[in-house]
CSV table of C-alpha atoms in Angstrom, one decimal:
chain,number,residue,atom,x,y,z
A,1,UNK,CA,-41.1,17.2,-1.2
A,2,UNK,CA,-41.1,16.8,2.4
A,3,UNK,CA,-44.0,17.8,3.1
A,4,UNK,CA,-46.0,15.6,0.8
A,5,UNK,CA,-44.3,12.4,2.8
A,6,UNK,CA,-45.7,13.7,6.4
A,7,UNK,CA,-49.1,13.8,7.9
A,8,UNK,CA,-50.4,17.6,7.5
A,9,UNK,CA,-49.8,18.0,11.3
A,10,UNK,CA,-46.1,17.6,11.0
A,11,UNK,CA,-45.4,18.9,7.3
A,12,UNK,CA,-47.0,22.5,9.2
A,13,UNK,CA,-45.1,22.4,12.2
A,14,UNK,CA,-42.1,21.4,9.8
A,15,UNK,CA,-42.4,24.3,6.9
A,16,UNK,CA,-43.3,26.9,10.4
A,17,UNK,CA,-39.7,25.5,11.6
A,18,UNK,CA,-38.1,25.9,8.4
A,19,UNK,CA,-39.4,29.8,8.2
A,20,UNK,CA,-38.4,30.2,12.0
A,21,UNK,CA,-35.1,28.9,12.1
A,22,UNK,CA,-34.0,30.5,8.5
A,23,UNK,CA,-35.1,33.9,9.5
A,24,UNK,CA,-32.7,33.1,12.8
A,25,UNK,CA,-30.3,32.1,10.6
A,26,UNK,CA,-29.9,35.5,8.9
A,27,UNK,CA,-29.7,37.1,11.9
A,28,UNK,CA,-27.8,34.7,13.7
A,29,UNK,CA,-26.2,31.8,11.5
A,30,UNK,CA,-25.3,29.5,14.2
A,31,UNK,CA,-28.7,30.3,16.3
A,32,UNK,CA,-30.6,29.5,12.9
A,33,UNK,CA,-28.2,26.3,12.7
A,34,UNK,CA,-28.8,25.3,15.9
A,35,UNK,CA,-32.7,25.8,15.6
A,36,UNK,CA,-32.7,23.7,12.7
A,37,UNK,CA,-31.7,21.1,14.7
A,38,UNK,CA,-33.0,21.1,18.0
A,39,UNK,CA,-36.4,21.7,16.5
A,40,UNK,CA,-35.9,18.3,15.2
A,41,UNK,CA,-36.2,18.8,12.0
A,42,UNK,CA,-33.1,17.1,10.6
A,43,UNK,CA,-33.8,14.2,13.1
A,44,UNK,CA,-33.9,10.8,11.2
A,45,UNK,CA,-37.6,11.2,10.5
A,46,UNK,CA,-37.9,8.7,7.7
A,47,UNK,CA,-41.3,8.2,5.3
A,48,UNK,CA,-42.1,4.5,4.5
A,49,UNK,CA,-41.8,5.3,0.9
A,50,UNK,CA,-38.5,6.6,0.3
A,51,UNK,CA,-36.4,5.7,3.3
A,52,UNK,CA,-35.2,9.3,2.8
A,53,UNK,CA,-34.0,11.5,6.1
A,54,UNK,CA,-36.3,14.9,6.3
A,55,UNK,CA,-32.9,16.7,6.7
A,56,UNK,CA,-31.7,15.8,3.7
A,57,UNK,CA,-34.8,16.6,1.6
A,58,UNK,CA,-34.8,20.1,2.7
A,59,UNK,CA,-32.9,22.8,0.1
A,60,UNK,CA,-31.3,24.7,3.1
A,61,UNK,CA,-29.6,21.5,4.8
A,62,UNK,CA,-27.1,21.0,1.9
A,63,UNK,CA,-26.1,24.6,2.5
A,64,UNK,CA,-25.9,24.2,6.6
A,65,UNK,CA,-23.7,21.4,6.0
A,66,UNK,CA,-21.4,23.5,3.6
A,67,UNK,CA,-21.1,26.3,5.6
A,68,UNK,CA,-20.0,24.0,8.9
A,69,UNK,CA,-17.4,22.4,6.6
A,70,UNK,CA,-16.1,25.9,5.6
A,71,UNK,CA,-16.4,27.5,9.5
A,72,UNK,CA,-14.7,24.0,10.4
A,73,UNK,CA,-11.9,24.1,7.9
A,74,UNK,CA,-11.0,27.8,8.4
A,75,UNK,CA,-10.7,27.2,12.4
A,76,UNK,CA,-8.0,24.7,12.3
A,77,UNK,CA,-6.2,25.3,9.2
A,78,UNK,CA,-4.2,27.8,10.2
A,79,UNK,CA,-2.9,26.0,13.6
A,80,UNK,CA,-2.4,22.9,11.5
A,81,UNK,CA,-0.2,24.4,8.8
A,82,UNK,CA,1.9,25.7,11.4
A,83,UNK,CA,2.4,22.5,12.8
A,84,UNK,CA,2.7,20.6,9.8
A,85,UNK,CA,5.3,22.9,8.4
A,86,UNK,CA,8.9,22.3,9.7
A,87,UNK,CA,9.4,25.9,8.6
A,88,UNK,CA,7.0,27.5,11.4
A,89,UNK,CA,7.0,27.5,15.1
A,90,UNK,CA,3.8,28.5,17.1
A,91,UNK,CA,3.5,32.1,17.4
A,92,UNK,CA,2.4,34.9,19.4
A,93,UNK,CA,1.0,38.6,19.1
A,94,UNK,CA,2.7,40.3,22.9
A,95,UNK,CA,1.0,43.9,23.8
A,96,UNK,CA,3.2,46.1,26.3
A,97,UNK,CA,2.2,49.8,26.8
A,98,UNK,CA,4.8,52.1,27.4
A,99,UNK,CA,4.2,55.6,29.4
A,100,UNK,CA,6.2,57.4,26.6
A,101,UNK,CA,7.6,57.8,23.0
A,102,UNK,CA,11.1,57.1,24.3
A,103,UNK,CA,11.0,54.3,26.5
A,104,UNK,CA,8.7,52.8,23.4
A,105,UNK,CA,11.6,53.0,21.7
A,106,UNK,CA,14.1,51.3,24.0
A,107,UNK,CA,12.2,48.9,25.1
A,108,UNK,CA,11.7,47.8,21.4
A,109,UNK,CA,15.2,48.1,19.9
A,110,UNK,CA,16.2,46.1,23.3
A,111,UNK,CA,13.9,43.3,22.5
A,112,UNK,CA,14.7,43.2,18.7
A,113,UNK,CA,18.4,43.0,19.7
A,114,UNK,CA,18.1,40.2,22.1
A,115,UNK,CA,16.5,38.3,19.3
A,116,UNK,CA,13.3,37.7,21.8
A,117,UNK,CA,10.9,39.2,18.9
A,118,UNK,CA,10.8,39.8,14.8
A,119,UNK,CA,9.1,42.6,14.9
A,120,UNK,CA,7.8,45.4,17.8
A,121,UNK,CA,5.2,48.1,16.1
A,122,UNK,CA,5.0,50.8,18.4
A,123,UNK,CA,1.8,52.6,18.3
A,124,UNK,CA,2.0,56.1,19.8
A,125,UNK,CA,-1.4,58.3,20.9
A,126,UNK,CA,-3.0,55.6,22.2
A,127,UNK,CA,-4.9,56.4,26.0
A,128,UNK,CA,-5.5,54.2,28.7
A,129,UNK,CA,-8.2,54.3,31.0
A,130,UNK,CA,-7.8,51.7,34.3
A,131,UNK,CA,-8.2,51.4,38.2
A,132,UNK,CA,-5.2,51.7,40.1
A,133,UNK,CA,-4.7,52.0,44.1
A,134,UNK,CA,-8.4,52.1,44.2
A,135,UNK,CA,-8.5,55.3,41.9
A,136,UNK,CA,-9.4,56.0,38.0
A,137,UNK,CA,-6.2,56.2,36.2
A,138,UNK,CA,-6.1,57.9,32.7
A,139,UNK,CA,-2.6,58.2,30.9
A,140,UNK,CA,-1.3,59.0,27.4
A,141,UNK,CA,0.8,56.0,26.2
A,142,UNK,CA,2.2,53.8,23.4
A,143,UNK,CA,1.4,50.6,22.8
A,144,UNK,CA,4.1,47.9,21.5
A,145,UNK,CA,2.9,44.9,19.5
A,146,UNK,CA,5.5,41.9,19.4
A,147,UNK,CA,5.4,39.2,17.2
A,148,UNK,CA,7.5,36.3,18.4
A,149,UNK,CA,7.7,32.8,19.2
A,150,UNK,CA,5.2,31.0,22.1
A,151,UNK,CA,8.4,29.6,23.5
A,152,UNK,CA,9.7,32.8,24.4
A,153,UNK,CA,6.9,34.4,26.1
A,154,UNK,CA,8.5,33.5,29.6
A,155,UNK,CA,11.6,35.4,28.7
A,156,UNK,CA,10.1,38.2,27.0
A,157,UNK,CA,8.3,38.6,30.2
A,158,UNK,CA,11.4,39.1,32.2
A,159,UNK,CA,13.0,41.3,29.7
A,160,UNK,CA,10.2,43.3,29.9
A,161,UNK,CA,10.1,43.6,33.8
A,162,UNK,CA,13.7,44.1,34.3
A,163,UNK,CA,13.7,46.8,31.5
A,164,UNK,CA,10.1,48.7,31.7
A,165,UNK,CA,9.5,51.4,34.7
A,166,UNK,CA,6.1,50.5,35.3
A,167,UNK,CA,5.7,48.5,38.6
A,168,UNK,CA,3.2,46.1,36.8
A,169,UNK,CA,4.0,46.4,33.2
A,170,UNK,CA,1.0,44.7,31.3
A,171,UNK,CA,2.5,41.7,28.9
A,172,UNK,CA,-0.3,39.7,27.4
A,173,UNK,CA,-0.6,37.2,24.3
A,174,UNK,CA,-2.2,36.8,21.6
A,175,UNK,CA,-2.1,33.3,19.5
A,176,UNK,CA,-1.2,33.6,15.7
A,177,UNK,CA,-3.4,30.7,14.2
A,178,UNK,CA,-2.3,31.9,10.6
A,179,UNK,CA,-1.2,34.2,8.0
A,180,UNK,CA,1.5,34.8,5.4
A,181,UNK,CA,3.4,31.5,5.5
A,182,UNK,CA,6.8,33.5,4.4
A,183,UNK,CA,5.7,36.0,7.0
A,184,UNK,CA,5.8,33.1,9.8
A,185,UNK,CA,8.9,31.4,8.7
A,186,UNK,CA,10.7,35.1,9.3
A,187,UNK,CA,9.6,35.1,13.3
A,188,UNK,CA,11.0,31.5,13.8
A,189,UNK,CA,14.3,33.4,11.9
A,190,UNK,CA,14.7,36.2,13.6
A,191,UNK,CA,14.2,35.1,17.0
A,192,UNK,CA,16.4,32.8,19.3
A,193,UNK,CA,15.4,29.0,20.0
């Protein structure tokens, strides 16, 4: 249809555009996206019949613009239902390695009991590779993953370096931008305000 409202010259470069950025977009479905409309082929490029966009006259734009609604939607659904539900605080995924079995295991119970975590998986047989006093490092260790509350990163922090034997223990987060609603609503229970 579109190309029976444009010269030749353009209906070509349009359909060669078309072909181009849809075989981008099955490689790459934002880089086909993005092709689409850089090329200028959904600009406002109107015929004097119809008044009717090109964009909208091509079969794949309905489906770019359902798939941005979708990739849109699923991005900030999960951070909004945690803020619109009073039952939910903003969460965090913590990951602490541990040189050993046993001090996995304190560390863990310690954290649980001070009500600075739900939950602490501990994840034995794991091996770290890393640089250390300008030297290659490789050590057998456990990793611990801690689902808590944002607030209490700071304090988890210093539980963790008043109660771990590294020198630099590694504490890093992780936001939770969703999940199991129920599952949520038990880390704001279980942990301290």
């Amino acid at each position: 249809m579109a190309s029976t409202l444009l010269s030749p010259t353009l209906a070509t470069s349009t359909k060669a555009s078309v072909v181009f950025a849809s075989s981008l977009h099955r490689r790459h479905p934002l880089v086909g996206a993005f092709c689409i409309f850089s090329l200028g082929i959904c600009s406002p490029l109107y015929s004097s019949a119809s008044k009717t966009g090109i964009a909208q006259s091509l079969p794949i734009f309905p489906l770019l613009q359902s798939k941005f609604r979708r990739h849109f939607a699923a991005t900030s659904v999960g951070t909004k239902a945690m803020e619109d539900k009073s039952a939910t605080v903003p969460s965090i995924v913590v990951y602490v390695t541990v040189p050993n079995k046993e001090a996995g295991r304190k560390l863990a119970e310690s954290i649980v009991k001070e009500r600075l975590a739900a939950c602490v998986n501990r994840v034995p047989g794991i091996e770290s590779v890393y640089e250390w006093n300008g030297e290659v490092q490789t050590d057998a260790e456990e990793l611990l993953i801690i689902k808590t509350r944002q607030s209490l990163l700071e304090a988890l922090t210093e539980h963790v370096k008043a109660n771990h034997e590294y020198e630099v223990p590694e504490v890093i987060s992780l936001p939770i931008t969703g999940g199991n609603l129920k599952y949520l609503e038990w880390i704001k229970g279980s942990t301290r305000d």
